[in-house]
Coordinates of N, CA and C in Angstrom, one line a residue:
Chain Q
X25 N -73.9 184.6 -83.8 CA -73.2 185.3 -82.7 C -74.0 185.4 -81.5
X26 N -73.4 185.0 -80.3 CA -74.1 185.1 -79.1 C -74.2 186.6 -78.7
X27 N -75.4 187.0 -78.3 CA -75.6 188.4 -78.0 C -76.7 188.6 -76.9
X28 N -76.4 189.5 -76.0 CA -77.4 189.9 -75.0 C -77.5 191.4 -75.0
X29 N -78.8 191.9 -75.1 CA -79.0 193.3 -75.3 C -80.1 193.7 -74.2
X30 N -79.6 194.6 -73.3 CA -80.5 195.1 -72.2 C -81.3 196.3 -72.6
X31 N -82.4 196.5 -72.0 CA -83.2 197.7 -72.2 C -84.0 198.0 -71.0
X32 N -84.6 199.2 -70.9 CA -85.5 199.5 -69.8 C -85.0 200.4 -68.7
X33 N -83.7 200.7 -68.8 CA -83.1 201.6 -67.7 C -83.7 203.0 -67.9
X34 N -83.4 203.8 -66.8 CA -83.8 205.2 -66.9 C -83.7 205.8 -65.5
X35 N -84.3 207.0 -65.4 CA -84.3 207.8 -64.1 C -85.7 207.5 -63.4
X36 N -85.6 207.2 -62.1 CA -86.8 206.9 -61.3 C -86.5 207.5 -59.9
X37 N -87.6 207.9 -59.3 CA -87.5 208.4 -57.9 C -87.4 207.3 -56.9
X38 N -86.8 207.6 -55.8 CA -86.8 206.6 -54.7 C -88.2 206.1 -54.4
X39 N -88.3 204.8 -54.2 CA -89.6 204.2 -53.9 C -90.3 203.8 -55.2
X40 N -89.8 204.2 -56.3 CA -90.4 203.8 -57.6 C -90.1 202.4 -58.1
X41 N -90.6 202.1 -59.3 CA -90.4 200.8 -59.9 C -89.8 201.0 -61.3
X42 N -89.2 199.9 -61.8 CA -88.6 199.9 -63.1 C -88.5 198.4 -63.5
X43 N -88.7 198.1 -64.8 CA -88.6 196.7 -65.3 C -87.5 196.7 -66.4
X44 N -86.5 195.9 -66.2 CA -85.4 195.8 -67.1 C -85.7 194.5 -68.0
X45 N -85.3 194.6 -69.2 CA -85.4 193.4 -70.1 C -84.1 193.1 -70.8
X46 N -83.9 191.9 -71.2 CA -82.7 191.4 -71.9 C -83.1 190.5 -73.0
X47 N -82.7 190.8 -74.2 CA -83.0 190.0 -75.4 C -81.8 189.2 -75.7
X48 N -82.0 187.8 -75.7 CA -80.9 186.9 -76.0 C -81.0 186.4 -77.4
X49 N -79.8 186.1 -78.0 CA -79.8 185.5 -79.3 C -78.5 184.8 -79.6
X50 N -78.5 183.8 -80.5 CA -77.3 183.1 -80.9 C -77.0 181.9 -80.0
X51 N -77.9 181.5 -79.1 CA -77.6 180.3 -78.3 C -79.0 179.8 -77.8
X52 N -78.9 178.5 -77.3 CA -80.1 177.9 -76.8 C -80.4 178.5 -75.4
X53 N -81.2 179.5 -75.3 CA -81.5 180.3 -74.1 C -81.9 179.4 -73.0
X54 N -82.8 178.5 -73.2 CA -83.4 177.7 -72.1 C -82.4 176.8 -71.4
X55 N -81.2 176.6 -72.0 CA -80.2 175.7 -71.5 C -79.2 176.3 -70.5
X56 N -79.4 177.6 -70.2 CA -78.5 178.3 -69.4 C -79.1 179.0 -68.2
X57 N -78.4 179.0 -67.1 CA -78.7 179.9 -66.0 C -78.4 181.4 -66.6
X58 N -79.2 182.3 -66.1 CA -79.0 183.7 -66.5 C -79.0 184.5 -65.2
X59 N -78.2 185.6 -65.3 CA -78.0 186.5 -64.1 C -78.2 188.0 -64.4
X60 N -78.4 188.7 -63.4 CA -78.2 190.2 -63.4 C -77.0 190.5 -62.5
X61 N -76.1 191.3 -63.1 CA -75.0 191.8 -62.3 C -75.0 193.3 -62.5
X62 N -74.7 194.1 -61.4 CA -74.8 195.5 -61.5 C -73.4 196.2 -61.1
X63 N -73.2 197.4 -61.6 CA -72.0 198.1 -61.2 C -72.4 199.6 -61.0
X64 N -72.3 200.0 -59.8 CA -72.5 201.4 -59.4 C -71.4 202.3 -60.0
X65 N -71.7 203.5 -60.3 CA -70.7 204.4 -61.0 C -69.4 204.5 -60.2
X66 N -68.3 204.1 -60.9 CA -67.0 204.1 -60.3 C -66.7 203.0 -59.3
X67 N -67.6 202.1 -59.2 CA -67.5 201.0 -58.2 C -67.3 199.6 -58.9
X68 N -67.2 198.6 -58.0 CA -67.0 197.3 -58.5 C -68.3 196.5 -58.9
X69 N -68.1 195.3 -59.3 CA -69.3 194.5 -59.8 C -70.0 193.9 -58.6
X70 N -71.3 193.7 -58.7 CA -72.1 193.1 -57.7 C -73.1 192.2 -58.3
X71 N -73.1 190.9 -58.0 CA -74.1 189.9 -58.4 C -75.4 190.3 -57.8
X72 N -76.5 190.2 -58.6 CA -77.8 190.6 -58.1 C -78.8 189.5 -58.0
X73 N -78.9 188.7 -59.1 CA -79.8 187.6 -59.1 C -79.5 186.6 -60.1
X74 N -80.0 185.3 -59.9 CA -79.8 184.2 -60.9 C -81.1 183.5 -61.1
X75 N -81.3 182.9 -62.3 CA -82.5 182.1 -62.5 C -82.0 180.9 -63.4
X76 N -82.5 179.8 -63.0 CA -82.2 178.5 -63.7 C -82.9 178.5 -65.1
X77 N -82.3 177.6 -65.9 CA -82.8 177.6 -67.3 C -84.3 177.4 -67.5
X78 N -84.9 176.6 -66.6 CA -86.3 176.4 -66.7 C -87.1 177.3 -65.8
X79 N -86.5 178.2 -65.2 CA -87.1 179.2 -64.3 C -87.5 178.7 -62.9
X80 N -87.1 177.4 -62.6 CA -87.6 176.8 -61.4 C -86.8 177.2 -60.1
X81 N -85.7 177.9 -60.3 CA -84.9 178.3 -59.2 C -84.5 179.8 -59.4
X82 N -84.7 180.6 -58.4 CA -84.3 182.0 -58.4 C -83.6 182.3 -57.1
X83 N -82.5 183.0 -57.1 CA -81.7 183.4 -55.9 C -81.3 184.8 -56.1
X84 N -81.3 185.5 -54.9 CA -81.1 187.0 -54.9 C -80.0 187.3 -53.9
X85 N -79.3 188.4 -54.1 CA -78.4 189.0 -53.1 C -79.3 189.5 -52.0
X86 N -78.8 189.5 -50.8 CA -79.6 190.0 -49.7 C -80.2 191.4 -49.8
X87 N -79.4 192.3 -50.4 CA -79.8 193.7 -50.5 C -81.0 193.9 -51.4
X88 N -81.4 193.0 -52.3 CA -82.5 193.2 -53.2 C -83.7 192.2 -52.9
X89 N -83.4 191.2 -52.1 CA -84.4 190.2 -51.9 C -85.7 190.8 -51.3
X90 N -86.8 190.5 -51.9 CA -88.1 191.0 -51.5 C -88.5 192.3 -52.3
X91 N -87.5 192.9 -53.0 CA -87.8 194.1 -53.8 C -87.7 193.8 -55.3
X92 N -86.8 192.9 -55.7 CA -86.5 192.6 -57.1 C -87.0 191.2 -57.4
X93 N -87.5 191.0 -58.6 CA -87.9 189.7 -59.1 C -87.3 189.4 -60.5
X94 N -86.6 188.3 -60.6 CA -86.0 187.9 -61.8 C -87.0 186.9 -62.5
X95 N -87.1 187.0 -63.8 CA -88.0 186.1 -64.5 C -87.5 185.9 -65.9
X96 N -88.0 184.9 -66.6 CA -87.5 184.6 -68.0 C -88.7 184.1 -68.8
X97 N -88.7 184.3 -70.1 CA -89.6 183.7 -71.0 C -88.8 183.0 -72.1
X98 N -88.8 181.7 -72.0 CA -87.9 180.9 -72.9 C -88.5 180.8 -74.3
X99 N -89.8 181.2 -74.4 CA -90.4 181.2 -75.8 C -90.0 182.4 -76.5
X100 N -89.6 183.5 -75.8 CA -89.2 184.7 -76.4 C -87.7 185.0 -76.2
X101 N -87.0 184.1 -75.6 CA -85.5 184.2 -75.4 C -85.3 185.6 -74.6
X102 N -86.0 185.8 -73.6 CA -85.9 187.1 -72.9 C -85.8 186.8 -71.4
X103 N -85.0 187.8 -70.7 CA -84.8 187.8 -69.3 C -85.3 189.1 -68.8
X104 N -85.9 189.1 -67.6 CA -86.4 190.4 -67.0 C -86.0 190.5 -65.6
X105 N -86.0 191.8 -65.1 CA -85.8 192.1 -63.7 C -86.8 193.2 -63.3
X106 N -87.7 192.8 -62.5 CA -88.7 193.8 -62.0 C -88.1 194.3 -60.7
X107 N -88.0 195.7 -60.7 CA -87.3 196.3 -59.5 C -88.4 197.2 -58.9
X108 N -88.7 196.9 -57.6 CA -89.7 197.7 -56.9 C -89.0 198.4 -55.7
X109 N -89.7 199.4 -55.1 CA -89.2 200.1 -54.0 C -87.7 200.5 -54.1
X110 N -87.4 201.1 -55.2 CA -86.0 201.4 -55.6 C -85.4 202.4 -54.6
X111 N -84.1 202.2 -54.3 CA -83.3 203.0 -53.4 C -82.2 203.7 -54.2
X112 N -81.7 204.8 -53.6 CA -80.6 205.6 -54.2 C -79.4 204.6 -54.5
X113 N -79.2 203.7 -53.5 CA -78.1 202.8 -53.7 C -78.2 201.7 -54.7
X114 N -79.4 201.7 -55.4 CA -79.6 200.8 -56.5 C -79.1 201.4 -57.8
X115 N -78.7 202.6 -57.8 CA -78.2 203.3 -59.0 C -77.0 202.5 -59.5
X116 N -77.0 202.1 -60.8 CA -75.9 201.3 -61.3 C -76.2 201.0 -62.8
X117 N -75.2 200.5 -63.5 CA -75.4 199.9 -64.8 C -75.8 198.4 -64.5
X118 N -76.8 197.9 -65.1 CA -77.3 196.5 -64.9 C -77.0 195.7 -66.1
X119 N -76.2 194.7 -65.9 CA -75.8 193.8 -67.0 C -76.6 192.5 -66.9
X120 N -77.0 192.0 -68.1 CA -77.6 190.7 -68.2 C -76.4 189.8 -68.6
X121 N -76.3 188.6 -67.9 CA -75.1 187.8 -68.0 C -75.4 186.3 -68.1
X122 N -74.9 185.6 -69.1 CA -75.1 184.2 -69.2 C -74.1 183.5 -68.3
X123 N -74.6 182.5 -67.5 CA -73.8 181.7 -66.6 C -73.4 180.4 -67.2
X124 N -72.1 180.0 -67.0 CA -71.7 178.7 -67.5 C -70.4 178.3 -66.8
X125 N -70.2 177.0 -66.4 CA -69.0 176.5 -65.8 C -68.6 177.4 -64.6
X126 N -69.6 177.8 -63.8 CA -69.3 178.5 -62.6 C -68.7 179.9 -62.8
X127 N -69.0 180.5 -63.9 CA -68.6 181.8 -64.2 C -69.6 182.6 -65.0
X128 N -69.4 183.9 -65.0 CA -70.2 184.8 -65.8 C -69.6 184.9 -67.2
X129 N -70.2 184.2 -68.1 CA -69.5 183.9 -69.3 C -69.7 184.9 -70.4
X130 N -70.9 185.3 -70.7 CA -71.3 186.3 -71.7 C -72.0 187.5 -71.1
X131 N -71.6 188.7 -71.4 CA -72.1 189.9 -70.8 C -72.8 190.8 -71.8
X132 N -73.9 191.3 -71.5 CA -74.5 192.4 -72.3 C -73.8 193.7 -71.9
X133 N -74.0 194.7 -72.7 CA -73.4 196.0 -72.5 C -74.0 196.8 -71.3
X134 N -75.2 196.4 -70.9 CA -75.8 197.0 -69.7 C -76.7 198.1 -70.0
X135 N -77.6 198.4 -69.0 CA -78.5 199.5 -69.1 C -78.5 200.3 -67.8
X136 N -78.4 201.6 -67.9 CA -78.2 202.4 -66.7 C -79.5 202.7 -65.9
X137 N -79.5 202.5 -64.6 CA -80.6 202.8 -63.8 C -80.2 203.9 -62.8
X138 N -80.9 205.0 -62.7 CA -80.6 206.1 -61.8 C -81.7 206.3 -60.9
X139 N -81.5 206.2 -59.6 CA -82.6 206.4 -58.6 C -82.2 207.7 -57.9
X140 N -83.1 208.7 -58.1 CA -82.8 210.0 -57.6 C -84.0 210.9 -57.6
X141 N -84.1 211.8 -56.6 CA -85.3 212.7 -56.5 C -84.9 214.0 -57.2
Chain R
X23 N -72.6 187.3 -47.6 CA -72.3 187.7 -49.0 C -71.4 188.9 -49.0
X24 N -70.2 188.8 -48.3 CA -69.2 189.8 -48.3 C -68.3 189.7 -49.6
X25 N -67.9 190.9 -50.1 CA -67.1 190.9 -51.3 C -65.7 190.2 -51.0
X26 N -65.2 189.7 -52.0 CA -63.8 189.1 -52.0 C -62.8 190.3 -51.9
X27 N -61.7 190.0 -51.3 CA -60.7 191.1 -51.2 C -59.6 191.1 -52.3
X28 N -59.5 192.1 -53.0 CA -58.5 192.3 -54.0 C -57.7 193.6 -53.7
X29 N -56.4 193.6 -54.1 CA -55.6 194.9 -53.9 C -56.2 195.9 -54.9
X30 N -56.3 197.2 -54.5 CA -56.9 198.2 -55.4 C -56.1 198.4 -56.6
X31 N -54.8 198.2 -56.5 CA -54.0 198.5 -57.7 C -52.8 197.5 -57.8
X32 N -52.3 197.4 -59.0 CA -51.1 196.6 -59.3 C -50.5 197.2 -60.5
X33 N -49.2 197.0 -60.7 CA -48.5 197.5 -61.8 C -47.3 196.7 -62.2
X34 N -46.8 196.9 -63.5 CA -45.7 196.2 -64.0 C -45.2 196.8 -65.3
X35 N -44.0 196.6 -65.6 CA -43.5 197.1 -66.9 C -43.7 196.1 -68.0
X36 N -43.7 196.6 -69.2 CA -44.0 195.7 -70.4 C -43.0 194.5 -70.3
X37 N -43.5 193.3 -70.6 CA -42.7 192.1 -70.6 C -42.6 191.4 -69.2
X38 N -42.9 192.1 -68.1 CA -42.8 191.5 -66.8 C -44.1 190.7 -66.5
X39 N -44.1 190.1 -65.4 CA -45.3 189.3 -64.9 C -45.8 190.0 -63.6
X40 N -47.1 190.0 -63.5 CA -47.8 190.6 -62.3 C -48.8 189.6 -61.8
X41 N -49.0 189.5 -60.5 CA -50.0 188.6 -59.9 C -51.0 189.4 -59.1
X42 N -52.2 189.1 -59.3 CA -53.3 189.8 -58.5 C -54.0 188.8 -57.6
X43 N -54.1 189.1 -56.4 CA -54.7 188.1 -55.4 C -56.2 188.4 -55.2
X44 N -56.9 187.4 -54.8 CA -58.3 187.5 -54.5 C -58.6 186.6 -53.3
X45 N -58.8 187.2 -52.1 CA -59.0 186.5 -50.9 C -60.4 186.4 -50.4
X46 N -60.9 185.2 -50.2 CA -62.2 185.0 -49.7 C -62.2 184.3 -48.3
X47 N -63.1 183.4 -48.2 CA -63.2 182.6 -46.9 C -63.4 181.1 -47.3
X48 N -63.5 180.3 -46.2 CA -63.8 178.9 -46.4 C -65.2 178.6 -46.9
X49 N -66.0 179.6 -47.0 CA -67.4 179.5 -47.5 C -67.5 179.8 -49.0
X50 N -66.5 180.4 -49.6 CA -66.6 180.7 -51.0 C -65.3 180.2 -51.7
X51 N -64.3 181.1 -51.8 CA -63.1 180.7 -52.6 C -62.5 179.3 -52.1
X52 N -62.5 179.1 -50.8 CA -61.9 177.9 -50.2 C -62.7 176.7 -50.4
X53 N -64.0 176.9 -50.7 CA -64.9 175.8 -50.7 C -65.2 175.2 -52.1
X54 N -65.0 176.1 -53.1 CA -65.4 175.7 -54.5 C -64.3 176.0 -55.5
X55 N -64.3 175.3 -56.5 CA -63.3 175.6 -57.6 C -64.0 176.4 -58.7
X56 N -65.0 177.1 -58.3 CA -65.7 178.0 -59.2 C -65.2 179.5 -59.0
X57 N -63.9 179.6 -59.2 CA -63.3 181.0 -59.2 C -63.1 181.4 -60.6
X58 N -63.4 182.6 -60.9 CA -63.3 183.2 -62.3 C -62.7 184.6 -62.2
X59 N -62.1 185.0 -63.3 CA -61.5 186.3 -63.4 C -62.0 187.0 -64.7
X60 N -62.1 188.4 -64.6 CA -62.7 189.1 -65.7 C -61.8 190.4 -65.9
X61 N -61.7 190.8 -67.1 CA -61.0 192.0 -67.5 C -62.1 193.0 -68.0
X62 N -61.9 194.3 -67.5 CA -62.9 195.3 -67.9 C -62.1 196.6 -68.3
X63 N -62.4 197.0 -69.5 CA -61.9 198.3 -70.0 C -62.9 199.4 -69.6
X64 N -62.4 200.6 -69.5 CA -63.4 201.7 -69.1 C -64.5 201.8 -70.1
X65 N -65.7 201.9 -69.5 CA -66.9 202.0 -70.3 C -67.4 200.8 -71.0
X66 N -66.7 199.7 -70.8 CA -67.0 198.5 -71.5 C -67.5 197.4 -70.5
X67 N -68.2 196.4 -71.1 CA -68.6 195.3 -70.3 C -67.4 194.4 -69.9
X68 N -67.4 193.7 -68.7 CA -66.4 192.8 -68.4 C -66.3 191.6 -69.4
X69 N -65.1 191.0 -69.5 CA -64.9 189.9 -70.3 C -64.3 188.8 -69.5
X70 N -64.8 187.6 -69.6 CA -64.3 186.4 -68.9 C -62.9 186.0 -69.4
X71 N -61.9 185.9 -68.5 CA -60.6 185.5 -69.0 C -60.1 184.2 -68.3
X72 N -60.7 183.8 -67.2 CA -60.3 182.6 -66.5 C -61.6 182.0 -65.8
X73 N -61.8 180.7 -65.9 CA -62.9 180.1 -65.2 C -62.5 178.8 -64.5
X74 N -63.2 178.4 -63.5 CA -62.9 177.2 -62.8 C -61.4 177.2 -62.4
X75 N -61.0 178.3 -61.8 CA -59.7 178.6 -61.2 C -58.6 178.8 -62.2
X76 N -58.5 177.9 -63.2 CA -57.3 178.0 -64.1 C -57.6 177.6 -65.5
X77 N -58.8 177.7 -65.9 CA -59.1 177.4 -67.3 C -59.3 178.6 -68.1
X78 N -58.9 178.6 -69.4 CA -59.0 179.8 -70.2 C -60.1 179.6 -71.3
X79 N -61.0 180.5 -71.5 CA -61.9 180.4 -72.6 C -61.2 180.5 -73.9
X80 N -61.8 180.0 -75.0 CA -61.2 180.1 -76.3 C -60.9 181.5 -76.6
X81 N -59.7 181.7 -77.1 CA -59.3 183.0 -77.6 C -58.5 183.9 -76.6
X82 N -58.5 183.4 -75.3 CA -57.7 184.1 -74.3 C -56.3 183.6 -74.3
X83 N -55.3 184.5 -74.5 CA -53.9 184.1 -74.6 C -53.4 183.4 -73.3
X84 N -52.4 182.5 -73.5 CA -51.9 181.7 -72.4 C -51.0 182.6 -71.5
X85 N -50.9 183.9 -71.8 CA -50.2 184.8 -70.8 C -51.0 185.0 -69.5
X86 N -52.3 184.6 -69.6 CA -53.2 184.7 -68.4 C -53.3 183.3 -67.8
X87 N -53.0 183.2 -66.5 CA -53.1 182.0 -65.8 C -53.7 182.2 -64.4
X88 N -54.4 181.2 -63.9 CA -55.0 181.3 -62.6 C -54.6 180.1 -61.7
X89 N -54.7 180.4 -60.4 CA -54.4 179.4 -59.4 C -55.2 179.6 -58.1
X90 N -55.1 178.7 -57.2 CA -55.8 178.8 -55.9 C -55.1 178.1 -54.9
X91 N -55.0 178.7 -53.7 CA -54.4 178.0 -52.5 C -55.2 178.4 -51.3
X92 N -55.9 177.4 -50.7 CA -56.8 177.7 -49.6 C -57.9 178.7 -50.0
X93 N -57.9 179.8 -49.2 CA -59.0 180.8 -49.4 C -58.6 181.9 -50.4
X94 N -57.4 181.8 -51.0 CA -56.9 182.8 -51.9 C -56.7 182.3 -53.3
X95 N -57.2 183.0 -54.3 CA -57.0 182.7 -55.7 C -56.1 183.8 -56.2
X96 N -55.4 183.5 -57.3 CA -54.5 184.5 -58.0 C -54.6 184.4 -59.5
X97 N -54.5 185.6 -60.1 CA -54.4 185.7 -61.5 C -53.0 186.2 -61.8
X98 N -52.3 185.6 -62.7 CA -51.0 186.0 -63.1 C -51.1 186.4 -64.6
X99 N -50.6 187.6 -64.9 CA -50.5 188.0 -66.3 C -49.0 188.1 -66.6
X100 N -48.6 187.3 -67.5 CA -47.1 187.2 -67.9 C -46.9 188.0 -69.2
X101 N -45.7 188.4 -69.4 CA -45.4 189.2 -70.6 C -46.3 190.4 -70.8
X102 N -46.4 191.2 -69.8 CA -47.3 192.4 -69.8 C -47.2 193.2 -71.1
X103 N -48.4 193.5 -71.6 CA -48.5 194.4 -72.8 C -49.4 195.6 -72.4
X104 N -49.3 196.6 -73.2 CA -50.1 197.8 -73.0 C -51.5 197.5 -72.9
X105 N -52.0 196.6 -73.7 CA -53.5 196.3 -73.8 C -54.0 195.6 -72.5
X106 N -53.0 195.2 -71.6 CA -53.4 194.5 -70.4 C -53.9 195.6 -69.3
X107 N -53.6 196.8 -69.6 CA -54.0 197.9 -68.6 C -55.5 198.0 -68.6
X108 N -56.1 197.6 -67.5 CA -57.5 197.5 -67.3 C -57.9 197.2 -65.8
X109 N -59.2 197.1 -65.5 CA -59.6 196.6 -64.2 C -59.8 195.1 -64.3
X110 N -59.4 194.4 -63.2 CA -59.6 193.0 -63.1 C -60.4 192.6 -61.9
X111 N -61.4 191.7 -62.1 CA -62.3 191.3 -61.0 C -62.2 189.8 -60.9
X112 N -62.3 189.3 -59.7 CA -62.5 187.9 -59.5 C -63.9 187.6 -59.0
X113 N -64.4 186.4 -59.2 CA -65.7 186.0 -58.7 C -65.6 184.6 -58.1
X114 N -66.5 184.3 -57.2 CA -66.6 182.9 -56.7 C -68.0 182.5 -56.3
X115 N -68.3 181.2 -56.4 CA -69.5 180.7 -55.9 C -69.4 180.8 -54.4
X116 N -70.5 181.1 -53.7 CA -70.5 181.3 -52.3 C -71.6 180.4 -51.6
X117 N -72.0 179.4 -52.3 CA -73.0 178.4 -51.7 C -74.4 178.8 -52.0
X118 N -75.3 177.8 -52.1 CA -76.7 178.1 -52.3 C -77.0 178.9 -53.6
X119 N -76.1 178.7 -54.6 CA -76.2 179.4 -55.9 C -76.2 180.9 -55.7
X120 N -75.4 181.4 -54.7 CA -75.1 182.8 -54.6 C -73.7 183.0 -55.0
X121 N -73.4 184.2 -55.5 CA -72.1 184.5 -56.1 C -71.6 185.8 -55.5
X122 N -70.3 185.9 -55.5 CA -69.7 187.1 -54.9 C -68.5 187.5 -55.8
X123 N -68.3 188.9 -56.0 CA -67.2 189.4 -56.7 C -66.1 190.0 -55.8
X124 N -65.0 190.2 -56.3 CA -63.9 191.0 -55.6 C -64.2 192.4 -55.9
X125 N -63.5 193.3 -55.1 CA -63.7 194.7 -55.3 C -63.0 195.3 -56.5
X126 N -62.1 194.5 -57.2 CA -61.5 195.0 -58.4 C -60.1 195.5 -58.2
X127 N -59.2 195.3 -59.2 CA -57.8 195.7 -59.2 C -57.5 196.5 -60.4
X128 N -57.0 197.7 -60.3 CA -56.6 198.4 -61.5 C -55.2 198.1 -61.8
X129 N -55.0 197.5 -63.0 CA -53.6 197.1 -63.4 C -53.1 198.2 -64.3
X130 N -51.9 198.7 -64.0 CA -51.3 199.8 -64.7 C -50.0 199.2 -65.4
X131 N -49.8 199.4 -66.7 CA -48.6 199.0 -67.4 C -47.7 200.2 -67.5
X132 N -46.6 200.1 -66.8 CA -45.7 201.3 -66.6 C -45.0 201.7 -67.9

């Protein structure tokens, strides 16, 4: 069974840092682009970042570029998102998502990040 | 990287058909056939129901169909059922391996 399980969310103060992780199973992890997609409470979906299967390409939405870093470890089938200088507006559920055929194909249940003083 | 435009709400009676639009620009929806649609129930993760404009993943009923004309894509749900009541989102490639979602449409089955 294809599965994505996120962890690492929590409460952090503005300006703080947090590292999210995603454990993948049930498929050949290195063969897929992986993404982070977030959803603020009561709001819509927002694509955050994407990383190529071999890690050679990383792209970010403008609002997080320079603050967030996406990475992957294909030996451990894991995806990460290092989030620095967090802002109140980064508060959201963060989903780890497998990309395929120009779509967000498989979604994890998400991990909640709350940025508040 | 502006969000695609969807109507906030849509509704229909059981058995009827309803269409949800997703309007972008010539830099995203109009430029690529990488338009997808997702269904999301409250408190749950989104699920892919249409990809590459009009293709259905395995297991998605053929009551769901997609199309695109110019800068606007559409999702049509035919033979509405109670279980179709959910939020629906579109997404599109926006160039340079960036991606954009629509604001979402809440579908109500009357």
